[in-house]
XYZ file of C-alpha atoms in Angstrom:
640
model
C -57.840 24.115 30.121
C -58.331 21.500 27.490
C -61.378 19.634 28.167
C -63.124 16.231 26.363
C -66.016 17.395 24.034
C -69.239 15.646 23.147
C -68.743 13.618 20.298
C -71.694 14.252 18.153
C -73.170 11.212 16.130
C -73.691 11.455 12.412
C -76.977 9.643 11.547
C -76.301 9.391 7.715
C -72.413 7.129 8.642
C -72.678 3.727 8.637
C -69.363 3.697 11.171
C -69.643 6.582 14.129
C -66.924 9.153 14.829
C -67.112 7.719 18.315
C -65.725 3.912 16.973
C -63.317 5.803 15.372
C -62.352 8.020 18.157
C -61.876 4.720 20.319
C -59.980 3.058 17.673
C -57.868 5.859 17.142
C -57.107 6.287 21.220
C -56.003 2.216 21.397
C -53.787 3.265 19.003
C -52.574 6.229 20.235
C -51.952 4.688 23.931
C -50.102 1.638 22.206
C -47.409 4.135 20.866
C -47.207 6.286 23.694
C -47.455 4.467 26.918
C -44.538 2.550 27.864
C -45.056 -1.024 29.166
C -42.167 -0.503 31.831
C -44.706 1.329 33.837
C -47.339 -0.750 33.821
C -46.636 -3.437 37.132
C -45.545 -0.144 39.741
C -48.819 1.419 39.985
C -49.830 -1.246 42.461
C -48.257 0.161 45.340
C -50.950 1.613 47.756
C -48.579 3.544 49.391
C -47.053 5.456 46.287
C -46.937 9.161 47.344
C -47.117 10.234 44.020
C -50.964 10.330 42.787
C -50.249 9.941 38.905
C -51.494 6.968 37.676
C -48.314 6.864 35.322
C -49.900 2.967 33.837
C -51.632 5.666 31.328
C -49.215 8.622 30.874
C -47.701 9.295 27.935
C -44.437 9.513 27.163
C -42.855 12.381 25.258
C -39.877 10.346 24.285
C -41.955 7.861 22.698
C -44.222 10.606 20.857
C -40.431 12.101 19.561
C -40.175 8.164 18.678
C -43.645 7.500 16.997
C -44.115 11.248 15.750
C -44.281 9.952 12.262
C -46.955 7.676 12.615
C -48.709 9.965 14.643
C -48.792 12.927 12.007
C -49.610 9.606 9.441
C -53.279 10.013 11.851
C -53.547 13.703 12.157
C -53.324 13.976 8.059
C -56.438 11.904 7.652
C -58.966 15.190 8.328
C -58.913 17.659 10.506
C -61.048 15.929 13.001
C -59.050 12.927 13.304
C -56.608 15.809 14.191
C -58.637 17.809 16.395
C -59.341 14.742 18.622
C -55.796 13.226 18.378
C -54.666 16.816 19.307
C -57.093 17.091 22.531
C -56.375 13.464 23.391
C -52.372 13.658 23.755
C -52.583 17.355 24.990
C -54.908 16.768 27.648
C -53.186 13.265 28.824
C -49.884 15.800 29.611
C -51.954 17.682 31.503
C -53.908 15.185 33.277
C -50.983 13.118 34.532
C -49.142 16.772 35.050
C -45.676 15.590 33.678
C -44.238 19.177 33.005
C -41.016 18.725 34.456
C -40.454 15.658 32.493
C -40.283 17.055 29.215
C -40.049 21.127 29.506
C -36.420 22.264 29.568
C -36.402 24.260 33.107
C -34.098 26.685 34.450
C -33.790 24.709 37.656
C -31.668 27.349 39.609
C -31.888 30.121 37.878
C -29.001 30.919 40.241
C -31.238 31.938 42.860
C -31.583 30.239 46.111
C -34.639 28.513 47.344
C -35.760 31.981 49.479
C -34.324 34.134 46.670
C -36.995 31.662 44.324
C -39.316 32.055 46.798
C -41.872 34.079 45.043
C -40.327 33.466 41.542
C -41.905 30.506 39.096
C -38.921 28.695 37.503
C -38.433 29.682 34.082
C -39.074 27.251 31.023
C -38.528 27.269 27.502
C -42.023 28.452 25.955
C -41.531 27.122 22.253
C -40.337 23.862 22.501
C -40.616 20.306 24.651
C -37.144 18.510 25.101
C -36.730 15.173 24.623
C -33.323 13.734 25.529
C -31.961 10.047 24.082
C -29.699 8.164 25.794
C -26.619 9.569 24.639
C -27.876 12.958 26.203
C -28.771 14.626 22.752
C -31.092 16.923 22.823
C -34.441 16.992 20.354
C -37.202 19.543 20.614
C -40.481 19.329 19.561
C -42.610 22.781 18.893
C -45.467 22.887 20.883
C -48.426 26.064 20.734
C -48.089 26.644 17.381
C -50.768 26.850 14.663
C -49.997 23.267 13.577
C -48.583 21.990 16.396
C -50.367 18.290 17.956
C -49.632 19.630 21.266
C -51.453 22.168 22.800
C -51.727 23.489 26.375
C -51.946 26.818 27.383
C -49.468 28.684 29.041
C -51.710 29.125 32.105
C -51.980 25.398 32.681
C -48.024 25.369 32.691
C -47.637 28.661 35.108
C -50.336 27.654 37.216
C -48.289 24.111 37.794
C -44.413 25.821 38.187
C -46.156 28.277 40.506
C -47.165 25.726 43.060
C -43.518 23.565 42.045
C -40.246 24.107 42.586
C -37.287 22.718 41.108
C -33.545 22.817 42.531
C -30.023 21.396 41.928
C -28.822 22.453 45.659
C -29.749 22.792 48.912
C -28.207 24.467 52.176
C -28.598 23.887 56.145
C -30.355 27.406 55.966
C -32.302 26.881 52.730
C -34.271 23.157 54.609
C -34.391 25.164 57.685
C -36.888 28.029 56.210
C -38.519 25.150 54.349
C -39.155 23.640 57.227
C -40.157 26.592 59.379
C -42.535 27.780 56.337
C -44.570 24.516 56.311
C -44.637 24.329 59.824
C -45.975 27.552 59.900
C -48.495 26.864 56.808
C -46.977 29.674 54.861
C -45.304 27.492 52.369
C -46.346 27.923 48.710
C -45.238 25.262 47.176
C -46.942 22.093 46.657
C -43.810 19.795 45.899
C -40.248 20.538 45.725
C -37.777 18.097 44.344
C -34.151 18.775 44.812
C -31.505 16.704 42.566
C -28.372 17.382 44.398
C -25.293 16.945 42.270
C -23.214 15.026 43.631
C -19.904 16.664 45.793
C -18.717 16.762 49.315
C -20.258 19.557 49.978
C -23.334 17.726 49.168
C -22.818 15.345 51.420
C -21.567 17.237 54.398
C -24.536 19.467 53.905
C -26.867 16.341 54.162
C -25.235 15.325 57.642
C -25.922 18.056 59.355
C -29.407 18.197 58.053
C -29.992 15.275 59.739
C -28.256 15.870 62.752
C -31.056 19.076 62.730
C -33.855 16.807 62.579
C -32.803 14.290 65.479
C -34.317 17.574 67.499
C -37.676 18.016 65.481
C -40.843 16.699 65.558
C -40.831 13.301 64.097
C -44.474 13.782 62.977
C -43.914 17.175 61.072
C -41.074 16.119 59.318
C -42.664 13.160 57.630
C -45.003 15.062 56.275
C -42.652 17.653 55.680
C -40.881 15.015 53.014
C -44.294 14.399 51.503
C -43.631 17.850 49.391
C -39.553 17.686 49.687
C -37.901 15.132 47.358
C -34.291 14.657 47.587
C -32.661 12.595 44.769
C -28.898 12.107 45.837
C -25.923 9.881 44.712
C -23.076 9.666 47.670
C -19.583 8.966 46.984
C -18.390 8.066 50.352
C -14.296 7.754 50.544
C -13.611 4.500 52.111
C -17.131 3.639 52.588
C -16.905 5.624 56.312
C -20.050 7.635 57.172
C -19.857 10.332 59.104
C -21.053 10.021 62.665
C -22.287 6.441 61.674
C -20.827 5.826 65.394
C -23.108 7.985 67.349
C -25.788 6.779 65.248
C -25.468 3.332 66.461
C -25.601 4.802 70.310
C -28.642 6.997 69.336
C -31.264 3.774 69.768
C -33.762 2.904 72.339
C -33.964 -0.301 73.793
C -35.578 -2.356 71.348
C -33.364 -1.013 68.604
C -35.214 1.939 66.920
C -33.389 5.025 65.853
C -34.304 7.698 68.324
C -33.846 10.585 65.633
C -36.165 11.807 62.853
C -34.869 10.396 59.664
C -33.740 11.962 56.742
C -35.890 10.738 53.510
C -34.880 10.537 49.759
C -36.647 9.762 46.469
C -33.872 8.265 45.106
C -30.960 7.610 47.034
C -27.715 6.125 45.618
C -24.674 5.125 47.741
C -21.411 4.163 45.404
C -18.364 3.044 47.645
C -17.664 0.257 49.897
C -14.825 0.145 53.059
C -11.656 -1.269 52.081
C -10.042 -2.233 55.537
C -11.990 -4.723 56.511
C -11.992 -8.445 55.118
C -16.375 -8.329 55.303
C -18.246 -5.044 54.781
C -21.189 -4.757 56.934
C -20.784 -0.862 57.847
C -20.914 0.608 54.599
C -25.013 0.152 53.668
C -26.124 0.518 57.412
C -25.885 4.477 55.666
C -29.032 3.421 55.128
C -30.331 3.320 58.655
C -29.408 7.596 58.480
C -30.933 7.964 55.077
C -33.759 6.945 54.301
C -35.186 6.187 50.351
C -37.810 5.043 48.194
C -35.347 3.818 45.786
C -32.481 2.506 46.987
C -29.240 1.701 44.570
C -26.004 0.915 46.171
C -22.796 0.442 43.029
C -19.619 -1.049 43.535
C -16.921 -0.593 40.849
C -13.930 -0.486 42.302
C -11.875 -3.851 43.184
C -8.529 -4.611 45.098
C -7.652 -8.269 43.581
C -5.090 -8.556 46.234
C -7.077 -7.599 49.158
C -10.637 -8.379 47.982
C -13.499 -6.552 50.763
C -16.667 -8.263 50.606
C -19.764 -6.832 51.059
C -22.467 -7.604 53.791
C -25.716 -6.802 51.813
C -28.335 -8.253 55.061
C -28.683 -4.416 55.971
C -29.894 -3.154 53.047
C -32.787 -6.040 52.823
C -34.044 -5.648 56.050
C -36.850 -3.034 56.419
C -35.547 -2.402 60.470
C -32.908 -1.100 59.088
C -33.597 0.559 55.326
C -37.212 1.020 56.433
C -40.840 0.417 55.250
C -40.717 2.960 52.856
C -38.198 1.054 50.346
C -40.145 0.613 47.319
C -37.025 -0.415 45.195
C -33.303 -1.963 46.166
C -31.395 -2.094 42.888
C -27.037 -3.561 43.520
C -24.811 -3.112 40.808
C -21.627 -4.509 40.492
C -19.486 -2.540 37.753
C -16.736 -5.479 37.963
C -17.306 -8.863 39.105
C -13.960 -9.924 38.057
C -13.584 -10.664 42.049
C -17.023 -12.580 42.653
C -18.361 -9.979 44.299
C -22.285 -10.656 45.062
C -25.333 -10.703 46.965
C -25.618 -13.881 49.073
C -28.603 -16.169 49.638
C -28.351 -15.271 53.392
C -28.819 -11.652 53.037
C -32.167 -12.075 51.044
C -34.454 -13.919 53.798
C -36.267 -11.068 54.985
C -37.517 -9.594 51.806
C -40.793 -10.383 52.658
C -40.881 -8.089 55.526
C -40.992 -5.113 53.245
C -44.542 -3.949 52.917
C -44.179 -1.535 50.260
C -40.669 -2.714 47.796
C -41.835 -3.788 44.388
C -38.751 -4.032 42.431
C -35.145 -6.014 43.171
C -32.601 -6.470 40.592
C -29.036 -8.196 42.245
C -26.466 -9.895 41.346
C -25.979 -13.389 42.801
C -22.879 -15.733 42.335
C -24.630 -19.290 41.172
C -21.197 -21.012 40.480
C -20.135 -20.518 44.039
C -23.800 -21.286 45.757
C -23.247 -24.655 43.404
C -19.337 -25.365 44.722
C -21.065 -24.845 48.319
C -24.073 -27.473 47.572
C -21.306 -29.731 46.590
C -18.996 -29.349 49.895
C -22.186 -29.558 52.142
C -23.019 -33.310 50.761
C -19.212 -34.062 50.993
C -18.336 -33.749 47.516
C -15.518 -31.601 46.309
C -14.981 -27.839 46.265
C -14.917 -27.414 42.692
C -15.005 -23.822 42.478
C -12.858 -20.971 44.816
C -13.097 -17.217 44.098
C -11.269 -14.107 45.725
C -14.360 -12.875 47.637
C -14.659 -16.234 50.059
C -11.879 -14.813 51.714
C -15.026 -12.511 53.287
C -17.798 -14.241 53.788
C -19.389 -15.502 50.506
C -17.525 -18.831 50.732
C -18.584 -19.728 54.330
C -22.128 -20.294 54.272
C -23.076 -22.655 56.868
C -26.158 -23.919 55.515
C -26.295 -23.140 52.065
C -28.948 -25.074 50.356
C -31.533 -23.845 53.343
C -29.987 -20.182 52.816
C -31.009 -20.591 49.205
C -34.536 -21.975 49.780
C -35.128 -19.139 52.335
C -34.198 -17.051 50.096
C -36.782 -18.453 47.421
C -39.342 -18.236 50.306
C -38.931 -14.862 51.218
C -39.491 -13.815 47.352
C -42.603 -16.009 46.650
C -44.093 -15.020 50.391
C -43.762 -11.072 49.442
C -46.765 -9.433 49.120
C -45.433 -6.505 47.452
C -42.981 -7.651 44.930
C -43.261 -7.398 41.273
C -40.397 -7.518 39.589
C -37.487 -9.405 40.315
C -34.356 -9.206 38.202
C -31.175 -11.909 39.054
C -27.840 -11.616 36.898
C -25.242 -13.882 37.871
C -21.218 -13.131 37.866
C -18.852 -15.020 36.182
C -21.939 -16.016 34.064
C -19.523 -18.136 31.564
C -17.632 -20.271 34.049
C -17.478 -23.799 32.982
C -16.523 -26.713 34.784
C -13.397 -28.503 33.686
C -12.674 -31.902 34.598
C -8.351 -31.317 34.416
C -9.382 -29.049 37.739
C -10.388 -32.453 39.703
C -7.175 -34.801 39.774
C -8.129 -35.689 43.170
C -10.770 -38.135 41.648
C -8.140 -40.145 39.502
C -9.397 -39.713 36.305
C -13.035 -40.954 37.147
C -14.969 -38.794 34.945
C -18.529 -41.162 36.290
C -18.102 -40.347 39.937
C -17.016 -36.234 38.953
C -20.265 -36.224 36.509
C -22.565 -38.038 38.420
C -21.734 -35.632 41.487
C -21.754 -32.552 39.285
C -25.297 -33.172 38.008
C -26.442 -34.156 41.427
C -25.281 -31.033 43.104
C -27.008 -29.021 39.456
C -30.129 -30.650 40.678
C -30.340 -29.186 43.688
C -29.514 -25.911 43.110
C -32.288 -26.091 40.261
C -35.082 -27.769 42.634
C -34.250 -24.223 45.106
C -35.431 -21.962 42.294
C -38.952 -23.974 41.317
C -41.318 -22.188 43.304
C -40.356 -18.932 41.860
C -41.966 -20.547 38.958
C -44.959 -21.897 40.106
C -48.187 -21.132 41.968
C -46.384 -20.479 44.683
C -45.609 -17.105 43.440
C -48.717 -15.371 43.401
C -47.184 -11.570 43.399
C -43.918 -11.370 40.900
C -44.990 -10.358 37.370
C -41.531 -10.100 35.833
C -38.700 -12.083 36.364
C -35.177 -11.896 35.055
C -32.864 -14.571 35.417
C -29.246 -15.786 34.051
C -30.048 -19.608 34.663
C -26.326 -20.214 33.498
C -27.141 -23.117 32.258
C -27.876 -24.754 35.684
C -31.750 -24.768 35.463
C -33.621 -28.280 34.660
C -36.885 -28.571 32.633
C -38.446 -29.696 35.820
C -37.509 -26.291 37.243
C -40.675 -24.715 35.224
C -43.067 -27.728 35.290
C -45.395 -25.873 37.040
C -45.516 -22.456 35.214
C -49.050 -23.263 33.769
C -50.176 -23.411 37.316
C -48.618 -19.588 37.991
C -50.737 -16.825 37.089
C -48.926 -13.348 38.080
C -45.999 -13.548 35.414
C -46.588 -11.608 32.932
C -43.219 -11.231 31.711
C -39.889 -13.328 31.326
C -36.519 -13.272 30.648
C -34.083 -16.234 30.803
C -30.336 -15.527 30.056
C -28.208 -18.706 29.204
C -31.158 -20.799 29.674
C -29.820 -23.441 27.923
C -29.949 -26.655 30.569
C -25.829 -28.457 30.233
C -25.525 -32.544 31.315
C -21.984 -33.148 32.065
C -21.945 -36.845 30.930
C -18.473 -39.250 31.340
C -17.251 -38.635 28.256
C -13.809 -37.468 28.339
C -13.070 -35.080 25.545
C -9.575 -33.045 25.999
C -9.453 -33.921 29.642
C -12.906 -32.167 29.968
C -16.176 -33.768 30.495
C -18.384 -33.908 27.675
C -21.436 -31.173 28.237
C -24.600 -31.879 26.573
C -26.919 -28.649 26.376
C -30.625 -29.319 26.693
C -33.294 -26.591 25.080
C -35.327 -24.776 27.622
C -36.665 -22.603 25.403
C -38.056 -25.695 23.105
C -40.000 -26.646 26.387
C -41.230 -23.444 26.693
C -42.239 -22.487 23.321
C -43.825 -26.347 22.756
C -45.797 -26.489 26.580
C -45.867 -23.510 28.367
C -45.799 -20.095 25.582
C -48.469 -22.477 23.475
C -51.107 -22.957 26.032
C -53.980 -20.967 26.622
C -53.186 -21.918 30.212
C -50.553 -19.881 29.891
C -50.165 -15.940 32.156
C -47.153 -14.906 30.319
C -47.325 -12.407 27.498
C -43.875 -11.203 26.726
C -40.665 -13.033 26.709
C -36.871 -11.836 26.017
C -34.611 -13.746 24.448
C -30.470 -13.300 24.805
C -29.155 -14.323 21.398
C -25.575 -14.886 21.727
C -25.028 -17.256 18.275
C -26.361 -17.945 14.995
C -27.757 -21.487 15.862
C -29.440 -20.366 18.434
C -30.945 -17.485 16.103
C -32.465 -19.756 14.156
C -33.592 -22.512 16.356
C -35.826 -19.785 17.763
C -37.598 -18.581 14.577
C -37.955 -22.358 14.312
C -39.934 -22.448 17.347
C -41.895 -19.381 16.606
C -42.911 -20.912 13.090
C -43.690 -24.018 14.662
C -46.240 -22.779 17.252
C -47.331 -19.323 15.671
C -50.817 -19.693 15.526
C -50.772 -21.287 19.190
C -48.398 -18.982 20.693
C -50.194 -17.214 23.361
C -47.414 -14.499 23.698
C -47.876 -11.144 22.896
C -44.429 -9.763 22.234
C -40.948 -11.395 21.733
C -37.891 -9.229 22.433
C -34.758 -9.815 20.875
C -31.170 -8.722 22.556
C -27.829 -9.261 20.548
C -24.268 -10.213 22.229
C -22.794 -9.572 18.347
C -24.154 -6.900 16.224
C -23.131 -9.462 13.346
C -26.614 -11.013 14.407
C -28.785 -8.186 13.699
C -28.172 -8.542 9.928
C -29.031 -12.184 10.162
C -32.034 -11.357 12.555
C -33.669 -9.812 9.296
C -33.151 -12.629 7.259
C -34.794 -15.074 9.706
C -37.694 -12.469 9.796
C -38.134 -12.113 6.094
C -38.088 -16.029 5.834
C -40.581 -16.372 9.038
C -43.687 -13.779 7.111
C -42.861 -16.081 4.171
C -43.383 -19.130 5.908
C -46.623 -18.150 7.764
C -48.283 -16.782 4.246
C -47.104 -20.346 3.231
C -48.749 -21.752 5.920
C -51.963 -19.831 5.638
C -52.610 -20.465 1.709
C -52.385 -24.128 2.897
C -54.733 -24.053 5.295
C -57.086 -21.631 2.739
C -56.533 -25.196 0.264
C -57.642 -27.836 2.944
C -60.502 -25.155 3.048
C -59.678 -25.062 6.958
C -59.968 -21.819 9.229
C -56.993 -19.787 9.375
C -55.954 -19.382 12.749
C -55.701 -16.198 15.026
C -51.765 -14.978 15.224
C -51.869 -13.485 19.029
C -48.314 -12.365 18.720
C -48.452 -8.473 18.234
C -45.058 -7.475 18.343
C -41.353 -8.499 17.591
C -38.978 -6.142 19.356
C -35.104 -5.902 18.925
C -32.655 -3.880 21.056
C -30.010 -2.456 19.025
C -27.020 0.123 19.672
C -26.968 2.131 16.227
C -29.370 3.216 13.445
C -28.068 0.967 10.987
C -30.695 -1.804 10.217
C -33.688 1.072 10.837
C -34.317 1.321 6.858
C -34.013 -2.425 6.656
C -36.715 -2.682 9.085
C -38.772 -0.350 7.740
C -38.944 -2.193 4.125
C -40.146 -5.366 5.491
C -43.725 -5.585 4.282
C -45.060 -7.527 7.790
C -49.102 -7.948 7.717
C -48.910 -10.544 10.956
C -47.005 -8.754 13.683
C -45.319 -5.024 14.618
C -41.625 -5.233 14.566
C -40.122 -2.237 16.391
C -36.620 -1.235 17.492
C -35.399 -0.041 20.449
C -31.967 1.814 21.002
C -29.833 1.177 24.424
C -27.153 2.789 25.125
């Protein structure tokens, strides 16, 4: 195995190889770690003993590979060390099955794999994008950066075990084998593709276990991953009757469990007017990471879904470290609801939630509570989502329950029907009185915004990212008190833009004056050193608004306390104009600078470090690339 080396010092260099070395390894982990890794480390309970905040990822040293060889050219000890350094980090943090391209059957079952090591491909890593091509990097070869021997690698697939299947007799030898200490393996993970089969399979697995020894079989799941997706027709799960009967008196599931890694459920029950049944699948199964997707819609007969099952850890279980609900269409309203969110702070061990939430319909609710009009009506209240009895203390709850976690770090909130505007020619009832319809609009804004302010504040002491579509419904006074937080570390507003409906009648509409949140933010929060945030994303959706934010960057560059600014596009149209804005911001701050040099004042520090844009195609890479930027990084990033 690879091991560190003395470095030896050099008596006759003014700079040591050892500054050099540590120079060159900041660098190195800056193009090879990726920052969405960095806030999941934290939880204690985290069976898996990798401390992945430092692990290297081979996609981004297929990304960075350039720059990297750009290093290794210098002299052949800048390569030597740069060599060790990335080599031994893959074996350290024991990623193999990340980035080797494995024969995970090999069409043998488990027992006939038995005493078999999975097969590998021995002359090159695979790296696949997000459109699922393939790229292979050469690895052991006389040039090659990475190095490990073949050993290392054996010695790891001997003691792990990879599958696409799984039968009743295959986790019944498993099971037998570790009870019996005779099983080799240290972990096997099994990525079931998804069929009925599958899923039948599963069942009776866990029917098995309701007669095993609750003790054994947790452990037992310590080595066993399952990562599953299930299609349920209907959203009906087998034997999810006797399941309910199969509880003691105070409610706990008599059975063992059946445990996942990841654990996706996609279907919902289309009989009934309010779904509760279909994620109480989770009280039989449980996972780590928990996703449940709903795509499919009946406009006519609209099922809404009862999500308070899924976020309560008596029913998913103490072991959630992730709940993730995506909603394909939201053409219907479909979302989670205020109500089902209040005992999120019971988890002791979930980190991430991203869910949708309807903000248009929490507002019409606000409004009908005080007595004012319901000024918004979509096909899902004919479940449950329009019947709140107590809204505005569902929503604080709600707020409560995320600020009060202990565990949380990242919290991501999208919003359906994200462009809905209010129309006055909806209201006749209020006889063309455009004060009493804006005055009560604004009033019930308020209160909705007021609900969300603690999530900003030092109230929150855990969350270190937070996504939110504001949809134009959150006030300045909404993030007062973000200089007062100290555990964000990263934010992203979507249609932050704050809109004051004002009596102004214009085409039998109200008139809708948008106030800048991110001027407040840039000016008071992003510019003091007071500050805990370091990276903010940014939605750009128009011109204008394109350039009203360079504005703001120019304006505050040399007190902006940020360290990266990410850049998302609605209109590919933008990108092009992105660049100009760039080119014209360097020019500015050199501008800036040789003024300062005149006045014979002190330039200033620039902390931002990097300008990020998320792009679908290669087409503005060159561009990029020619942009001769001394201040700040500027790096792209494909999505899919």
């Amino acid at each position: 195995m690879l091991t560190n080396k003395q470095i030896k010092t050099d008596n006759n260099k003014i700079f040591q190889d050892i500054i050099d070395f540590e120079i060159l390894k900041s660098i190195i982990n800056y193009l090879l770690i990726s920052k969405n890794y960095n806030n999941n480390n934290n939880n204690n309970n985290n069976n898996n003993n990798n401390n992945t905040s430092n692990q290297y990822k081979i996609s981004k040293f297929y990304l960075n590979r350039n720059e990297i060889l750009n290093y290794i050219l210098v002299s052949k000890k800048w390569y030597n060390f740069l060599s060790l350094t990335i080599s031994n980090n893959f074996i350290n943090n024991k990623s193999f099955e990340h980035w080797l391209n494995i024969d995970k059957n090999n069409n043998k079952s488990f027992i006939e794999n038995y005493n078999n090591q999975n097969q590998y491909d021995k002359n090159n890593l695979i790296y696949k994008n997000k459109d699922n091509k393939q790229n292979k990097i050469s690895y052991n070869k006389e040039f090659s950066i990475i190095k490990i021997k073949e050993s290392i690698i054996n010695d790891y697939f001997k003691f792990n075990l990879f599958l696409n299947s799984i039968t009743v007799d295959e986790f019944t030898e498993i099971k037998n084998k570790f009870e019996n200490n005779q099983l080799l393996y240290n972990r096997i993970i099994v990525n079931l593709e998804t069929s009925y089969d599958a899923d039948v399979t599963l069942f009776i697995i866990h029917e098995y276990l309701s007669n095993e020894n609750s003790e054994i079989i947790s452990n037992l799941f310590k080595i066993l991953e399952l990562n599953y997706n299930f299609l349920l027709p209907g959203g009906n799960s087998p034997n999810l009757e006797e399941e309910e009967d199969d509880t003691d008196d105070e409610g706990n599931n008599e059975g063992t469990e059946l445990y996942f890694n990841n654990l996706s459920i996609s279907s919902y029950n289309e009989n009934v007017v309010e779904d509760r049944e279909t994620v109480m699948i989770f009280k039989i199964f449980k996972g780590k990471n928990l996703i449940y997707k709903r795509s499919q819609v009946d406009y006519d007969y609209p099922t809404h879904m009862n999500y308070s099952e899924l976020f309560d850890p008596d029913n998913s279980g103490q072991q959630v470290e992730s709940i993730k609900v995506i909603i394909e269409t939201d053409g219907n309203g479909e979302s989670v609801e205020a109500r089902h969110l209040i005992k999120v702070n019971q988890f002791e061990n979930l980190h991430s939630i991203t869910i949708p939430i309807y903000s248009f319909q929490i507002l019409s609710n606000l409004s009908e509570e005080i007595g004012f009009f319901v000024f918004y009506r979509n096909n899902a209240e004919f479940g449950n989502s329009g019947t709140s009895e107590n809204m505005k203390s569902e929503l604080i709850q709600m707020i409560n329950s995320f600020v009060t976690s202990k565990s949380l770090k990242n919290l991501n909130i999208s919003s359906v029907n994200s462009n809905y505007s209010i129309s006055y020619k909806d209201y006749a009832s209020y006889d063309g009185d455009h004060e009493i319809l804006a005055n009560n609009i604004n009033e019930n804004i308020e209160s909705f915004s007021n609900c969300f302010k603690p999530l900003f504040s030092e109230l929150n002491t855990s969350i270190e990212r937070i996504g939110f579509d504001c949809c134009g419904l959150l006030k300045i006074n909404t993030f007062s008190n973000l200089l007062n937080n100290k555990s964000i570390k990263y934010l992203y507003l979507n249609n932050c833009d704050f809109i004051v409906h004002s009596p102004k009648p214009i085409d039998s509409d109200l008139h809708k004056e948008p106030i800048s949140i991110n001027k407040y933010l840039f000016d008071n929060i992003f510019s003091s050193p007071l500050t805990s945030i370091r990276h903010y994303k940014i939605n750009i959706k128009k011109l204008k608004q394109l350039k009203f934010i360079f504005n703001l960057i120019l304006n505050n560059i040399f007190k902006l306390q940020l360290y990266s600014l990410i850049f998302e596009f609605s209109q590919n149209e933008l990108i092009g104009e992105f660049f100009k804005e760039l080119k014209n911001l360097i020019n500015n701050i050199s501008t800036q600078q040789q003024q300062q040099q005149q006045q014979q004042k002190i330039s200033n520090n620039i902390n931002l470090k990097e300008i990020k844009i998320k792009i679908k195609d290669d087409e503005h890479i060159q561009e990029l690339n020619n942009i001769n930027n001394p201040y700040f990084a500027t790096v792209i990033k494909k999505i899919a």
